[in-house]
């Protein structure tokens, strides 16, 4: 096992940071063009199809109660609407409106790297990367 201070490890950690920075800068810039926060933009993208609030919370890595305020702001701007889930009225579904879908399309167009950060990799390379990242997380 290599020392955490070796040059290769330092370079890899730096690459993770650079990827994260590039993703954040691109998504923040796209969101800002629509006067959205990055979390609001991510929630809107998650609601392009009607989904339960919980699914948006999962995508944002947040508690559903915290996502409520984000959805409230998007709804106030006419970008999403809420409805009861036909299968379970206790579940609220969120769906982008026509205006929200237009903003979501523009967000995607402005975020080619954030939308597909692994586009340059083959399926085999992605699978290998996934396996390696699981090993890192399990260590």
The first five atom37 places (N, CA, C, CB, O) and aatype in JSON, in Angstrom:
{
  "aatype": [20, 20, 20, 20, 20, 20, 20, 20, 20, 20, 20, 20, 20, 20, 20, 20, 20, 20, 20, 20, 20, 20, 20, 20, 20, 20, 20, 20, 20, 20, 20, 20, 20, 20, 20, 20, 20, 20, 20, 20, 20, 20, 20, 20, 20, 20, 20, 20, 20, 20, 20, 20, 20, 20, 20, 20, 20, 20, 20, 20, 20, 20, 20, 20, 20, 20, 20, 20, 20, 20, 20, 20, 20, 20, 20, 20, 20, 20, 20, 20, 20, 20, 20, 20, 20, 20, 20, 20, 20, 20, 20, 20, 20, 20, 20, 20, 20, 20, 20, 20, 20, 20, 20, 20, 20, 20, 20, 20, 20, 20, 20, 20, 20, 20, 20, 20, 20, 20, 20, 20, 20, 20, 20, 20, 20, 20, 20, 20, 20, 20, 20, 20, 20, 20, 20, 20, 20, 20, 20],
  "atom_mask": [
    [1, 1, 1, 1, 1],
    [1, 1, 1, 1, 1],
    [1, 1, 1, 1, 1],
    [1, 1, 1, 1, 1],
    [1, 1, 1, 1, 1],
    [1, 1, 1, 1, 1],
    [1, 1, 1, 1, 1],
    [1, 1, 1, 1, 1],
    [1, 1, 1, 1, 1],
    [1, 1, 1, 1, 1],
    [1, 1, 1, 1, 1],
    [1, 1, 1, 1, 1],
    [1, 1, 1, 1, 1],
    [1, 1, 1, 1, 1],
    [1, 1, 1, 1, 1],
    [1, 1, 1, 1, 1],
    [1, 1, 1, 1, 1],
    [1, 1, 1, 1, 1],
    [1, 1, 1, 1, 1],
    [1, 1, 1, 1, 1],
    [1, 1, 1, 1, 1],
    [1, 1, 1, 1, 1],
    [1, 1, 1, 1, 1],
    [1, 1, 1, 1, 1],
    [1, 1, 1, 1, 1],
    [1, 1, 1, 1, 1],
    [1, 1, 1, 1, 1],
    [1, 1, 1, 1, 1],
    [1, 1, 1, 1, 1],
    [1, 1, 1, 1, 1],
    [1, 1, 1, 1, 1],
    [1, 1, 1, 1, 1],
    [1, 1, 1, 1, 1],
    [1, 1, 1, 1, 1],
    [1, 1, 1, 1, 1],
    [1, 1, 1, 1, 1],
    [1, 1, 1, 1, 1],
    [1, 1, 1, 1, 1],
    [1, 1, 1, 1, 1],
    [1, 1, 1, 1, 1],
    [1, 1, 1, 1, 1],
    [1, 1, 1, 1, 1],
    [1, 1, 1, 1, 1],
    [1, 1, 1, 1, 1],
    [1, 1, 1, 1, 1],
    [1, 1, 1, 1, 1],
    [1, 1, 1, 1, 1],
    [1, 1, 1, 1, 1],
    [1, 1, 1, 1, 1],
    [1, 1, 1, 1, 1],
    [1, 1, 1, 1, 1],
    [1, 1, 1, 1, 1],
    [1, 1, 1, 1, 1],
    [1, 1, 1, 1, 1],
    [1, 1, 1, 1, 1],
    [1, 1, 1, 1, 1],
    [1, 1, 1, 1, 1],
    [1, 1, 1, 1, 1],
    [1, 1, 1, 1, 1],
    [1, 1, 1, 1, 1],
    [1, 1, 1, 1, 1],
    [1, 1, 1, 1, 1],
    [1, 1, 1, 1, 1],
    [1, 1, 1, 1, 1],
    [1, 1, 1, 1, 1],
    [1, 1, 1, 1, 1],
    [1, 1, 1, 1, 1],
    [1, 1, 1, 1, 1],
    [1, 1, 1, 1, 1],
    [1, 1, 1, 1, 1],
    [1, 1, 1, 1, 1],
    [1, 1, 1, 1, 1],
    [1, 1, 1, 1, 1],
    [1, 1, 1, 1, 1],
    [1, 1, 1, 1, 1],
    [1, 1, 1, 1, 1],
    [1, 1, 1, 1, 1],
    [1, 1, 1, 1, 1],
    [1, 1, 1, 1, 1],
    [1, 1, 1, 1, 1],
    [1, 1, 1, 1, 1],
    [1, 1, 1, 1, 1],
    [1, 1, 1, 1, 1],
    [1, 1, 1, 1, 1],
    [1, 1, 1, 1, 1],
    [1, 1, 1, 1, 1],
    [1, 1, 1, 1, 1],
    [1, 1, 1, 1, 1],
    [1, 1, 1, 1, 1],
    [1, 1, 1, 1, 1],
    [1, 1, 1, 1, 1],
    [1, 1, 1, 1, 1],
    [1, 1, 1, 1, 1],
    [1, 1, 1, 1, 1],
    [1, 1, 1, 1, 1],
    [1, 1, 1, 1, 1],
    [1, 1, 1, 1, 1],
    [1, 1, 1, 1, 1],
    [1, 1, 1, 1, 1],
    [1, 1, 1, 1, 1],
    [1, 1, 1, 1, 1],
    [1, 1, 1, 1, 1],
    [1, 1, 1, 1, 1],
    [1, 1, 1, 1, 1],
    [1, 1, 1, 1, 1],
    [1, 1, 1, 1, 1],
    [1, 1, 1, 1, 1],
    [1, 1, 1, 1, 1],
    [1, 1, 1, 1, 1],
    [1, 1, 1, 1, 1],
    [1, 1, 1, 1, 1],
    [1, 1, 1, 1, 1],
    [1, 1, 1, 1, 1],
    [1, 1, 1, 1, 1],
    [1, 1, 1, 1, 1],
    [1, 1, 1, 1, 1],
    [1, 1, 1, 1, 1],
    [1, 1, 1, 1, 1],
    [1, 1, 1, 1, 1],
    [1, 1, 1, 1, 1],
    [1, 1, 1, 1, 1],
    [1, 1, 1, 1, 1],
    [1, 1, 1, 1, 1],
    [1, 1, 1, 1, 1],
    [1, 1, 1, 1, 1],
    [1, 1, 1, 1, 1],
    [1, 1, 1, 1, 1],
    [1, 1, 1, 1, 1],
    [1, 1, 1, 1, 1],
    [1, 1, 1, 1, 1],
    [1, 1, 1, 1, 1],
    [1, 1, 1, 1, 1],
    [1, 1, 1, 1, 1],
    [1, 1, 1, 1, 1],
    [1, 1, 1, 1, 1],
    [1, 1, 1, 1, 1],
    [1, 1, 1, 1, 1],
    [1, 1, 1, 1, 1],
    [1, 1, 1, 1, 1]
  ],
  "atom_positions": [
    [[0.85, -1.17, 0.0], [0.0, 0.0, 0.0], [0.9, 1.24, 0.0], [-0.97, -0.01, 1.22], [1.89, 1.29, 0.72]],
    [[0.54, 2.22, -0.8], [1.37, 3.41, -0.91], [1.08, 4.38, 0.22], [1.15, 4.09, -2.26], [0.0, 4.4, 0.81]],
    [[2.09, 5.19, 0.5], [1.96, 6.21, 1.52], [1.05, 7.32, 0.99], [3.35, 6.78, 1.93], [1.13, 7.65, -0.2]],
    [[0.19, 7.91, 1.84], [-0.72, 8.96, 1.36], [0.01, 10.22, 0.89], [-1.69, 9.32, 2.44], [-0.6, 11.1, 0.29]],
    [[1.32, 10.31, 1.17], [2.05, 11.5, 0.76], [2.9, 11.27, -0.49], [2.93, 11.99, 1.89], [3.65, 12.15, -0.89]],
    [[2.79, 10.08, -1.1], [3.6, 9.88, -2.3], [3.07, 10.74, -3.45], [3.6, 8.38, -2.7], [1.91, 11.16, -3.44]],
    [[3.92, 10.99, -4.42], [3.6, 11.91, -5.52], [2.39, 11.45, -6.33], [4.8, 12.06, -6.44], [1.57, 12.28, -6.73]],
    [[2.27, 10.16, -6.57], [1.15, 9.65, -7.35], [-0.18, 9.89, -6.63], [1.33, 8.16, -7.64], [-1.15, 10.33, -7.24]],
    [[-0.2, 9.58, -5.34], [-1.42, 9.81, -4.56], [-1.78, 11.29, -4.55], [-1.25, 9.29, -3.1], [-2.94, 11.66, -4.71]],
    [[-0.79, 12.13, -4.36], [-1.02, 13.57, -4.36], [-1.6, 14.03, -5.7], [0.28, 14.33, -4.07], [-2.52, 14.85, -5.74]],
    [[-1.06, 13.49, -6.79], [-1.57, 13.86, -8.12], [-3.02, 13.39, -8.3], [-0.68, 13.25, -9.22], [-3.85, 14.14, -8.82]],
    [[-3.33, 12.17, -7.88], [-4.69, 11.64, -8.02], [-5.67, 12.45, -7.2], [-4.74, 10.17, -7.58], [-6.75, 12.8, -7.7]],
    [[-5.33, 12.77, -5.97], [-6.21, 13.59, -5.13], [-6.4, 14.96, -5.78], [-5.62, 13.75, -3.7], [-7.5, 15.51, -5.78]],
    [[-5.34, 15.51, -6.34], [-5.44, 16.79, -7.05], [-6.36, 16.7, -8.26], [-4.07, 17.25, -7.48], [-7.09, 17.65, -8.55]],
    [[-6.32, 15.58, -8.97], [-7.21, 15.39, -10.12], [-8.67, 15.3, -9.67], [-6.82, 14.13, -10.89], [-9.55, 15.84, -10.34]],
    [[-8.93, 14.62, -8.56], [-10.29, 14.59, -8.02], [-10.76, 16.0, -7.71], [-10.36, 13.71, -6.73], [-11.89, 16.37, -8.04]],
    [[-9.9, 16.78, -7.1], [-10.26, 18.16, -6.76], [-10.51, 18.99, -8.02], [-9.14, 18.82, -5.91], [-11.45, 19.78, -8.06]],
    [[-9.68, 18.8, -9.05], [-9.85, 19.55, -10.3], [-11.16, 19.17, -10.99], [-8.67, 19.3, -11.24], [-11.85, 20.04, -11.52]],
    [[-11.49, 17.89, -10.98], [-12.76, 17.45, -11.57], [-13.93, 18.07, -10.81], [-12.86, 15.89, -11.56], [-14.88, 18.57, -11.42]],
    [[-13.86, 18.04, -9.5], [-14.91, 18.62, -8.67], [-15.05, 20.12, -8.93], [-14.62, 18.36, -7.18], [-16.17, 20.63, -9.04]],
    [[-13.92, 20.82, -9.02], [-13.94, 22.25, -9.29], [-14.57, 22.55, -10.65], [-12.52, 22.82, -9.23], [-15.4, 23.44, -10.78]],
    [[-14.16, 21.8, -11.66], [-14.7, 22.02, -13.01], [-16.2, 21.78, -13.03], [-14.0, 21.09, -14.03], [-16.95, 22.56, -13.62]],
    [[-16.63, 20.7, -12.4], [-18.06, 20.38, -12.31], [-18.81, 21.52, -11.61], [-18.29, 19.03, -11.55], [-19.84, 21.98, -12.09]],
    [[-18.29, 21.96, -10.47], [-18.96, 23.0, -9.69], [-19.0, 24.32, -10.44], [-18.24, 23.19, -8.34], [-20.03, 24.98, -10.47]],
    [[-17.88, 24.71, -11.06], [-17.85, 25.98, -11.79], [-18.85, 25.97, -12.96], [-16.44, 26.26, -12.31], [-19.55, 26.95, -13.19]],
    [[-18.89, 24.88, -13.67], [-19.79, 24.79, -14.81], [-21.25, 24.82, -14.36], [-19.51, 23.52, -15.62], [-22.06, 25.54, -14.94]],
    [[-21.58, 24.04, -13.34], [-22.97, 24.0, -12.88], [-23.37, 25.31, -12.19], [-23.18, 22.82, -11.92], [-24.51, 25.75, -12.34]],
    [[-22.45, 25.93, -11.45], [-22.75, 27.22, -10.82], [-22.99, 28.3, -11.87], [-21.61, 27.64, -9.88], [-23.91, 29.11, -11.74]],
    [[-22.17, 28.32, -12.9], [-22.32, 29.3, -13.96], [-23.63, 29.14, -14.71], [-21.17, 29.21, -14.93], [-24.32, 30.12, -15.0]],
    [[-23.98, 27.9, -15.02], [-25.24, 27.64, -15.73], [-26.43, 28.04, -14.86], [-25.36, 26.14, -16.12], [-27.37, 28.66, -15.35]],
    [[-26.38, 27.69, -13.58], [-27.47, 28.04, -12.67], [-27.61, 29.55, -12.54], [-27.24, 27.41, -11.28], [-28.72, 30.08, -12.52]],
    [[-26.49, 30.24, -12.44], [-26.5, 31.69, -12.25], [-27.16, 32.41, -13.43], [-25.08, 32.21, -12.06], [-27.78, 33.45, -13.24]],
    [[-27.04, 31.86, -14.64], [-27.66, 32.52, -15.8], [-29.19, 32.56, -15.67], [-27.27, 31.79, -17.09], [-29.85, 33.36, -16.32]],
    [[-29.72, 31.7, -14.82], [-31.17, 31.65, -14.6], [-31.53, 32.11, -13.19], [-31.7, 30.23, -14.83], [-32.65, 31.89, -12.72]],
    [[-30.58, 32.74, -12.52], [-30.78, 33.22, -11.15], [-31.22, 32.08, -10.23], [-31.82, 34.34, -11.13], [-32.11, 32.24, -9.4]],
    [[-30.57, 30.93, -10.39], [-30.81, 29.76, -9.56], [-29.56, 29.44, -8.77], [-31.24, 28.55, -10.42], [-28.45, 29.77, -9.19]],
    [[-29.73, 28.79, -7.63], [-28.59, 28.23, -6.92], [-28.26, 26.89, -7.59], [-28.9, 28.05, -5.37], [-29.11, 26.33, -8.29]],
    [[-27.06, 26.38, -7.4], [-26.75, 25.07, -7.96], [-27.72, 23.98, -7.48], [-25.32, 24.69, -7.6], [-28.08, 23.09, -8.26]],
    [[-28.14, 24.02, -6.22], [-29.09, 23.02, -5.72], [-30.45, 23.16, -6.38], [-29.23, 23.12, -4.2], [-31.1, 22.16, -6.69]],
    [[-30.89, 24.39, -6.61], [-32.16, 24.59, -7.31], [-32.07, 24.04, -8.73], [-32.54, 26.08, -7.33], [-33.0, 23.4, -9.21]],
    [[-30.95, 24.31, -9.4], [-30.77, 23.8, -10.76], [-30.78, 22.27, -10.77], [-29.46, 24.33, -11.37], [-31.41, 21.66, -11.63]],
    [[-30.09, 21.67, -9.82], [-30.03, 20.21, -9.75], [-31.42, 19.62, -9.46], [-29.02, 19.76, -8.67], [-31.78, 18.58, -10.0]],
    [[-32.18, 20.29, -8.59], [-33.55, 19.83, -8.29], [-34.43, 19.94, -9.53], [-34.15, 20.64, -7.13], [-35.22, 19.04, -9.81]],
    [[-34.3, 21.03, -10.25], [-35.09, 21.2, -11.48], [-34.75, 20.11, -12.48], [-34.84, 22.58, -12.09], [-35.65, 19.53, -13.09]],
    [[-33.48, 19.83, -12.66], [-33.07, 18.77, -13.59], [-33.61, 17.41, -13.15], [-31.55, 18.72, -13.69], [-33.94, 16.57, -13.98]],
    [[-33.69, 17.2, -11.85], [-34.21, 15.93, -11.33], [-35.71, 15.8, -11.56], [-33.91, 15.81, -9.85], [-36.25, 14.7, -11.53]],
    [[-36.39, 16.94, -11.78], [-37.85, 16.94, -11.92], [-38.31, 17.08, -13.37], [-38.45, 18.06, -11.1], [-39.45, 17.45, -13.63]],
    [[-37.43, 16.78, -14.3], [-37.85, 16.87, -15.71], [-38.99, 15.9, -16.01], [-36.66, 16.58, -16.64], [-39.83, 16.17, -16.86]],
    [[-39.01, 14.8, -15.3], [-40.13, 13.86, -15.32], [-40.75, 13.92, -13.93], [-39.67, 12.39, -15.69], [-40.03, 14.15, -12.96]],
    [[-42.06, 13.73, -13.8], [-42.66, 13.75, -12.45], [-42.01, 12.72, -11.53], [-44.18, 13.49, -12.53], [-41.94, 11.53, -11.86]],
    [[-41.53, 13.18, -10.39], [-40.85, 12.3, -9.44], [-41.28, 12.64, -8.02], [-39.3, 12.41, -9.57], [-41.66, 13.78, -7.74]],
    [[-41.24, 11.66, -7.12], [-41.51, 11.96, -5.7], [-40.42, 12.88, -5.15], [-41.58, 10.66, -4.86], [-39.27, 12.84, -5.59]],
    [[-40.81, 13.7, -4.21], [-39.86, 14.62, -3.57], [-38.66, 13.85, -3.03], [-40.54, 15.4, -2.44], [-37.53, 14.34, -3.08]],
    [[-38.9, 12.66, -2.5], [-37.8, 11.85, -1.95], [-36.73, 11.57, -3.0], [-38.34, 10.54, -1.4], [-35.55, 11.57, -2.67]],
    [[-37.12, 11.34, -4.25], [-36.13, 11.05, -5.29], [-35.25, 12.28, -5.54], [-36.82, 10.6, -6.6], [-34.05, 12.16, -5.78]],
    [[-35.86, 13.47, -5.49], [-35.07, 14.69, -5.64], [-34.11, 14.81, -4.46], [-35.99, 15.95, -5.74], [-32.94, 15.14, -4.64]],
    [[-34.6, 14.54, -3.26], [-33.74, 14.59, -2.07], [-32.57, 13.63, -2.21], [-34.56, 14.26, -0.8], [-31.44, 13.97, -1.86]],
    [[-32.83, 12.43, -2.71], [-31.75, 11.46, -2.91], [-30.72, 12.0, -3.9], [-32.31, 10.12, -3.42], [-29.51, 11.86, -3.69]],
    [[-31.19, 12.61, -4.96], [-30.28, 13.14, -5.98], [-29.44, 14.29, -5.43], [-31.08, 13.63, -7.22], [-28.29, 14.47, -5.81]],
    [[-30.03, 15.07, -4.51], [-29.31, 16.19, -3.9], [-28.51, 15.76, -2.67], [-30.28, 17.28, -3.53], [-27.78, 16.57, -2.09]],
    [[-28.66, 14.5, -2.26], [-28.02, 14.01, -1.04], [-28.47, 14.85, 0.15], [-26.47, 14.02, -1.18], [-27.65, 15.29, 0.96]],
    [[-29.78, 15.07, 0.24], [-30.35, 15.91, 1.29], [-31.6, 15.24, 1.86], [-30.69, 17.32, 0.75], [-32.16, 14.32, 1.26]],
    [[-32.01, 15.71, 3.01], [-33.25, 15.22, 3.61], [-34.45, 15.83, 2.88], [-33.31, 15.57, 5.13], [-34.4, 16.99, 2.47]],
    [[-35.53, 15.04, 2.69], [-36.71, 15.59, 2.01], [-37.22, 16.89, 2.63], [-37.82, 14.57, 2.03], [-37.67, 17.77, 1.9]],
    [[-37.15, 17.01, 3.94], [-37.63, 18.24, 4.58], [-36.8, 19.45, 4.15], [-37.58, 18.11, 6.12], [-37.33, 20.56, 4.05]],
    [[-35.52, 19.26, 3.88], [-34.67, 20.35, 3.42], [-34.93, 20.7, 1.96], [-33.2, 19.99, 3.61], [-34.7, 21.83, 1.53]],
    [[-35.4, 19.74, 1.2], [-35.67, 19.95, -0.22], [-36.96, 20.75, -0.41], [-35.76, 18.61, -0.96], [-37.16, 21.38, -1.44]],
    [[-37.82, 20.71, 0.58], [-39.1, 21.42, 0.49], [-38.9, 22.89, 0.16], [-39.88, 21.28, 1.81], [-39.6, 23.43, -0.7]],
    [[-37.97, 23.55, 0.82], [-37.73, 24.97, 0.57], [-37.2, 25.21, -0.85], [-36.73, 25.54, 1.6], [-37.55, 26.2, -1.49]],
    [[-36.38, 24.31, -1.33], [-35.86, 24.43, -2.7], [-36.99, 24.32, -3.7], [-34.78, 23.35, -2.98], [-37.09, 25.1, -4.65]],
    [[-37.85, 23.33, -3.48], [-39.0, 23.13, -4.37], [-39.96, 24.32, -4.27], [-39.74, 21.81, -4.03], [-40.52, 24.75, -5.28]],
    [[-40.14, 24.85, -3.06], [-41.0, 26.03, -2.88], [-40.52, 27.18, -3.77], [-41.01, 26.47, -1.4], [-41.33, 27.83, -4.43]],
    [[-39.21, 27.42, -3.78], [-38.67, 28.53, -4.57], [-38.85, 28.28, -6.07], [-37.18, 28.73, -4.25], [-39.19, 29.2, -6.82]],
    [[-38.63, 27.05, -6.49], [-38.83, 26.72, -7.91], [-40.3, 26.86, -8.29], [-38.33, 25.29, -8.21], [-40.63, 27.33, -9.38]],
    [[-41.17, 26.45, -7.39], [-42.61, 26.55, -7.67], [-43.04, 28.01, -7.72], [-43.42, 25.79, -6.59], [-43.85, 28.39, -8.57]],
    [[-42.52, 28.84, -6.84], [-42.87, 30.26, -6.84], [-42.46, 30.94, -8.14], [-42.2, 30.97, -5.64], [-43.07, 31.93, -8.55]],
    [[-41.43, 30.42, -8.78], [-40.98, 30.97, -10.07], [-41.67, 30.33, -11.26], [-39.47, 30.8, -10.2], [-41.4, 30.68, -12.41]],
    [[-42.56, 29.39, -10.98], [-43.3, 28.74, -12.06], [-42.51, 27.69, -12.82], [-43.77, 29.76, -13.01], [-42.86, 27.34, -13.94]],
    [[-41.43, 27.18, -12.2], [-40.58, 26.21, -12.88], [-40.97, 24.76, -12.59], [-39.16, 26.42, -12.48], [-40.66, 23.87, -13.38]],
    [[-41.65, 24.53, -11.47], [-42.13, 23.19, -11.13], [-43.53, 23.3, -10.55], [-41.17, 22.47, -10.13], [-43.97, 24.38, -10.14]],
    [[-44.2, 22.16, -10.52], [-45.5, 22.09, -9.85], [-45.54, 20.8, -9.05], [-46.68, 22.15, -10.87], [-44.89, 19.81, -9.39]],
    [[-46.31, 20.84, -7.98], [-46.48, 19.67, -7.11], [-47.84, 19.05, -7.37], [-46.33, 20.06, -5.61], [-48.8, 19.73, -7.75]],
    [[-47.9, 17.75, -7.16], [-49.18, 17.04, -7.23], [-49.1, 15.83, -6.32], [-49.52, 16.62, -8.71], [-48.01, 15.41, -5.92]],
    [[-50.26, 15.27, -5.99], [-50.29, 14.03, -5.22], [-49.96, 12.88, -6.15], [-51.66, 13.82, -4.54], [-50.34, 12.88, -7.32]],
    [[-49.26, 11.91, -5.62], [-48.97, 10.69, -6.38], [-50.26, 9.9, -6.49], [-47.83, 9.84, -5.7], [-50.89, 9.63, -5.47]],
    [[-50.68, 9.51, -7.69], [-51.94, 8.79, -7.83], [-51.96, 7.45, -7.08], [-52.24, 8.55, -9.28], [-53.03, 6.97, -6.69]],
    [[-50.79, 6.86, -6.88], [-50.74, 5.57, -6.19], [-50.72, 5.72, -4.67], [-49.51, 4.8, -6.64], [-51.09, 4.78, -3.96]],
    [[-50.3, 6.88, -4.17], [-50.2, 7.1, -2.73], [-50.32, 8.6, -2.47], [-48.86, 6.52, -2.15], [-49.37, 9.35, -2.68]],
    [[-51.48, 9.03, -2.02], [-51.75, 10.46, -1.85], [-50.86, 11.11, -0.8], [-53.2, 10.67, -1.48], [-50.78, 12.34, -0.74]],
    [[-50.21, 10.32, 0.03], [-49.28, 10.89, 1.03], [-47.99, 11.36, 0.37], [-48.96, 9.85, 2.12], [-47.26, 12.17, 0.93]],
    [[-47.72, 10.86, -0.82], [-46.49, 11.18, -1.54], [-46.74, 12.35, -2.47], [-45.96, 9.96, -2.33], [-47.69, 12.35, -3.25]],
    [[-45.87, 13.35, -2.38], [-45.94, 14.5, -3.29], [-44.98, 14.26, -4.45], [-45.6, 15.83, -2.54], [-43.83, 13.86, -4.27]],
    [[-45.49, 14.52, -5.64], [-44.65, 14.44, -6.83], [-44.35, 15.85, -7.32], [-45.34, 13.6, -7.95], [-45.16, 16.76, -7.16]],
    [[-43.19, 16.01, -7.89], [-42.75, 17.29, -8.43], [-42.45, 17.09, -9.9], [-41.51, 17.85, -7.65], [-41.79, 16.12, -10.29]],
    [[-42.93, 18.02, -10.71], [-42.68, 17.94, -12.15], [-42.38, 19.33, -12.68], [-43.89, 17.33, -12.9], [-43.0, 20.31, -12.27]],
    [[-41.43, 19.4, -13.59], [-41.11, 20.67, -14.23], [-42.29, 21.11, -15.1], [-39.82, 20.56, -15.08], [-42.93, 20.29, -15.75]],
    [[-42.55, 22.41, -15.08], [-43.56, 22.99, -15.97], [-42.91, 23.19, -17.34], [-44.12, 24.36, -15.39], [-41.73, 22.88, -17.52]],
    [[-43.67, 23.69, -18.29], [-43.1, 23.98, -19.61], [-41.94, 24.98, -19.47], [-44.19, 24.55, -20.57], [-40.9, 24.82, -20.11]],
    [[-42.12, 26.0, -18.63], [-41.04, 26.97, -18.4], [-39.84, 26.28, -17.76], [-41.53, 28.14, -17.52], [-38.69, 26.57, -18.1]],
    [[-40.1, 25.38, -16.81], [-39.04, 24.65, -16.15], [-38.28, 23.74, -17.1], [-39.6, 23.84, -15.01], [-37.06, 23.61, -17.01]],
    [[-39.0, 23.11, -18.02], [-38.35, 22.25, -19.0], [-37.45, 23.05, -19.93], [-39.4, 21.48, -19.82], [-36.38, 22.59, -20.33]],
    [[-37.88, 24.27, -20.27], [-37.05, 25.13, -21.12], [-35.77, 25.53, -20.38], [-37.83, 26.4, -21.55], [-34.68, 25.52, -20.96]],
    [[-35.9, 25.88, -19.09], [-34.72, 26.22, -18.3], [-33.82, 24.99, -18.16], [-35.13, 26.77, -16.91], [-32.6, 25.1, -18.27]],
    [[-34.4, 23.84, -17.91], [-33.61, 22.61, -17.75], [-32.83, 22.31, -19.03], [-34.53, 21.41, -17.39], [-31.67, 21.92, -18.97]],
    [[-33.46, 22.48, -20.18], [-32.78, 22.24, -21.45], [-31.6, 23.19, -21.61], [-33.76, 22.4, -22.64], [-30.52, 22.79, -22.06]],
    [[-31.8, 24.45, -21.24], [-30.71, 25.41, -21.33], [-29.6, 25.08, -20.35], [-31.22, 26.83, -21.08], [-28.42, 25.2, -20.67]],
    [[-29.97, 24.65, -19.14], [-28.95, 24.25, -18.16], [-28.1, 23.11, -18.72], [-29.61, 23.82, -16.84], [-26.87, 23.15, -18.64]],
    [[-28.75, 22.11, -19.28], [-28.0, 20.98, -19.85], [-27.06, 21.43, -20.96], [-28.97, 19.91, -20.38], [-25.93, 20.96, -21.06]],
    [[-27.53, 22.35, -21.8], [-26.71, 22.84, -22.9], [-25.48, 23.59, -22.39], [-27.53, 23.75, -23.81], [-24.43, 23.58, -23.03]],
    [[-25.62, 24.25, -21.24], [-24.52, 25.03, -20.67], [-23.59, 24.18, -19.79], [-25.07, 26.17, -19.85], [-22.58, 24.69, -19.31]],
    [[-23.92, 22.91, -19.59], [-23.13, 22.07, -18.68], [-22.7, 20.76, -19.35], [-23.94, 21.77, -17.42], [-23.04, 19.69, -18.85]],
    [[-21.97, 20.81, -20.44], [-21.59, 19.55, -21.09], [-20.71, 18.66, -20.22], [-20.87, 19.85, -22.38], [-20.88, 17.44, -20.22]],
    [[-19.78, 19.25, -19.48], [-18.92, 18.44, -18.62], [-19.7, 17.9, -17.43], [-17.72, 19.25, -18.14], [-19.61, 16.72, -17.11]],
    [[-20.47, 18.77, -16.76], [-21.23, 18.34, -15.58], [-22.27, 17.3, -15.95], [-21.9, 19.55, -14.91], [-22.55, 16.4, -15.16]],
    [[-22.84, 17.4, -17.15], [-23.86, 16.45, -17.56], [-23.25, 15.08, -17.87], [-24.61, 16.97, -18.79], [-23.86, 14.05, -17.59]],
    [[-22.06, 15.07, -18.43], [-21.4, 13.82, -18.82], [-19.91, 13.88, -18.5], [-21.61, 13.53, -20.32], [-19.09, 13.89, -19.41]],
    [[-19.55, 13.91, -17.21], [-18.13, 14.06, -16.88], [-17.26, 12.87, -17.3], [-17.98, 14.27, -15.41], [-16.04, 12.99, -17.37]],
    [[-17.88, 11.75, -17.58], [-17.1, 10.57, -17.97], [-17.24, 10.25, -19.46], [-17.53, 9.36, -17.14], [-16.96, 9.13, -19.88]],
    [[-17.68, 11.22, -20.24], [-17.94, 11.0, -21.66], [-16.71, 10.51, -22.43], [-18.44, 12.28, -22.28], [-16.84, 9.77, -23.4]],
    [[-15.53, 10.91, -22.0], [-14.31, 10.52, -22.72], [-13.89, 9.08, -22.43], [-13.19, 11.46, -22.35], [-12.97, 8.57, -23.08]],
    [[-14.55, 8.42, -21.48], [-14.18, 7.06, -21.11], [-15.06, 6.03, -21.81], [-14.28, 6.87, -19.6], [-16.24, 6.28, -22.06]],
    [[-14.48, 4.9, -22.12], [-15.26, 3.79, -22.67], [-16.07, 3.15, -21.54], [-14.34, 2.74, -23.37], [-15.83, 3.43, -20.37]],
    [[-16.99, 2.3, -21.9], [-17.77, 1.58, -20.88], [-16.83, 0.77, -20.0], [-18.84, 0.66, -21.55], [-16.99, 0.75, -18.78]],
    [[-15.87, 0.1, -20.61], [-14.92, -0.72, -19.83], [-14.13, 0.17, -18.86], [-13.95, -1.47, -20.79], [-13.92, -0.22, -17.71]],
    [[-13.69, 1.34, -19.3], [-12.96, 2.24, -18.42], [-13.84, 2.74, -17.28], [-12.41, 3.43, -19.22], [-13.38, 2.87, -16.15]],
    [[-15.1, 3.01, -17.57], [-16.03, 3.44, -16.52], [-16.24, 2.33, -15.49], [-17.39, 3.85, -17.13], [-16.27, 2.58, -14.29]],
    [[-16.37, 1.11, -15.97], [-16.54, -0.03, -15.06], [-15.31, -0.19, -14.18], [-16.82, -1.33, -15.85], [-15.43, -0.43, -12.98]],
    [[-14.13, -0.06, -14.77], [-12.89, -0.16, -13.99], [-12.8, 0.95, -12.96], [-11.66, -0.12, -14.93], [-12.42, 0.72, -11.82]],
    [[-13.14, 2.16, -13.38], [-13.12, 3.29, -12.46], [-14.09, 3.07, -11.3], [-13.46, 4.6, -13.19], [-13.77, 3.34, -10.15]],
    [[-15.28, 2.56, -11.62], [-16.27, 2.28, -10.57], [-15.71, 1.28, -9.56], [-17.58, 1.73, -11.18], [-15.83, 1.48, -8.35]],
    [[-15.1, 0.23, -10.06], [-14.53, -0.78, -9.16], [-13.43, -0.19, -8.28], [-13.98, -1.97, -9.97], [-13.36, -0.47, -7.08]],
    [[-12.58, 0.62, -8.87], [-11.5, 1.24, -8.11], [-12.04, 2.21, -7.05], [-10.55, 1.98, -9.05], [-11.55, 2.24, -5.93]],
    [[-13.05, 2.98, -7.41], [-13.62, 3.92, -6.45], [-14.31, 3.19, -5.3], [-14.61, 4.84, -7.14], [-14.28, 3.64, -4.15]],
    [[-14.94, 2.04, -5.61], [-15.52, 1.23, -4.53], [-14.42, 0.75, -3.58], [-16.31, 0.02, -5.11], [-14.6, 0.75, -2.37]],
    [[-13.29, 0.34, -4.13], [-12.19, -0.11, -3.29], [-11.69, 1.02, -2.39], [-11.04, -0.62, -4.16], [-11.41, 0.8, -1.21]],
    [[-11.6, 2.22, -2.95], [-11.15, 3.37, -2.15], [-12.14, 3.63, -1.02], [-10.99, 4.64, -3.05], [-11.72, 3.85, 0.12]],
    [[-13.43, 3.61, -1.32], [-14.44, 3.88, -0.3], [-14.51, 2.8, 0.77], [-15.79, 4.03, -0.94], [-14.83, 3.08, 1.92]],
    [[-14.21, 1.58, 0.4], [-14.29, 0.46, 1.34], [-13.06, 0.36, 2.23], [-14.48, -0.83, 0.59], [-13.07, -0.37, 3.22]],
    [[-12.01, 1.07, 1.9], [-10.74, 0.98, 2.66], [-10.88, 1.61, 4.03], [-9.59, 1.66, 1.88], [-9.92, 1.63, 4.81]]
  ]
}
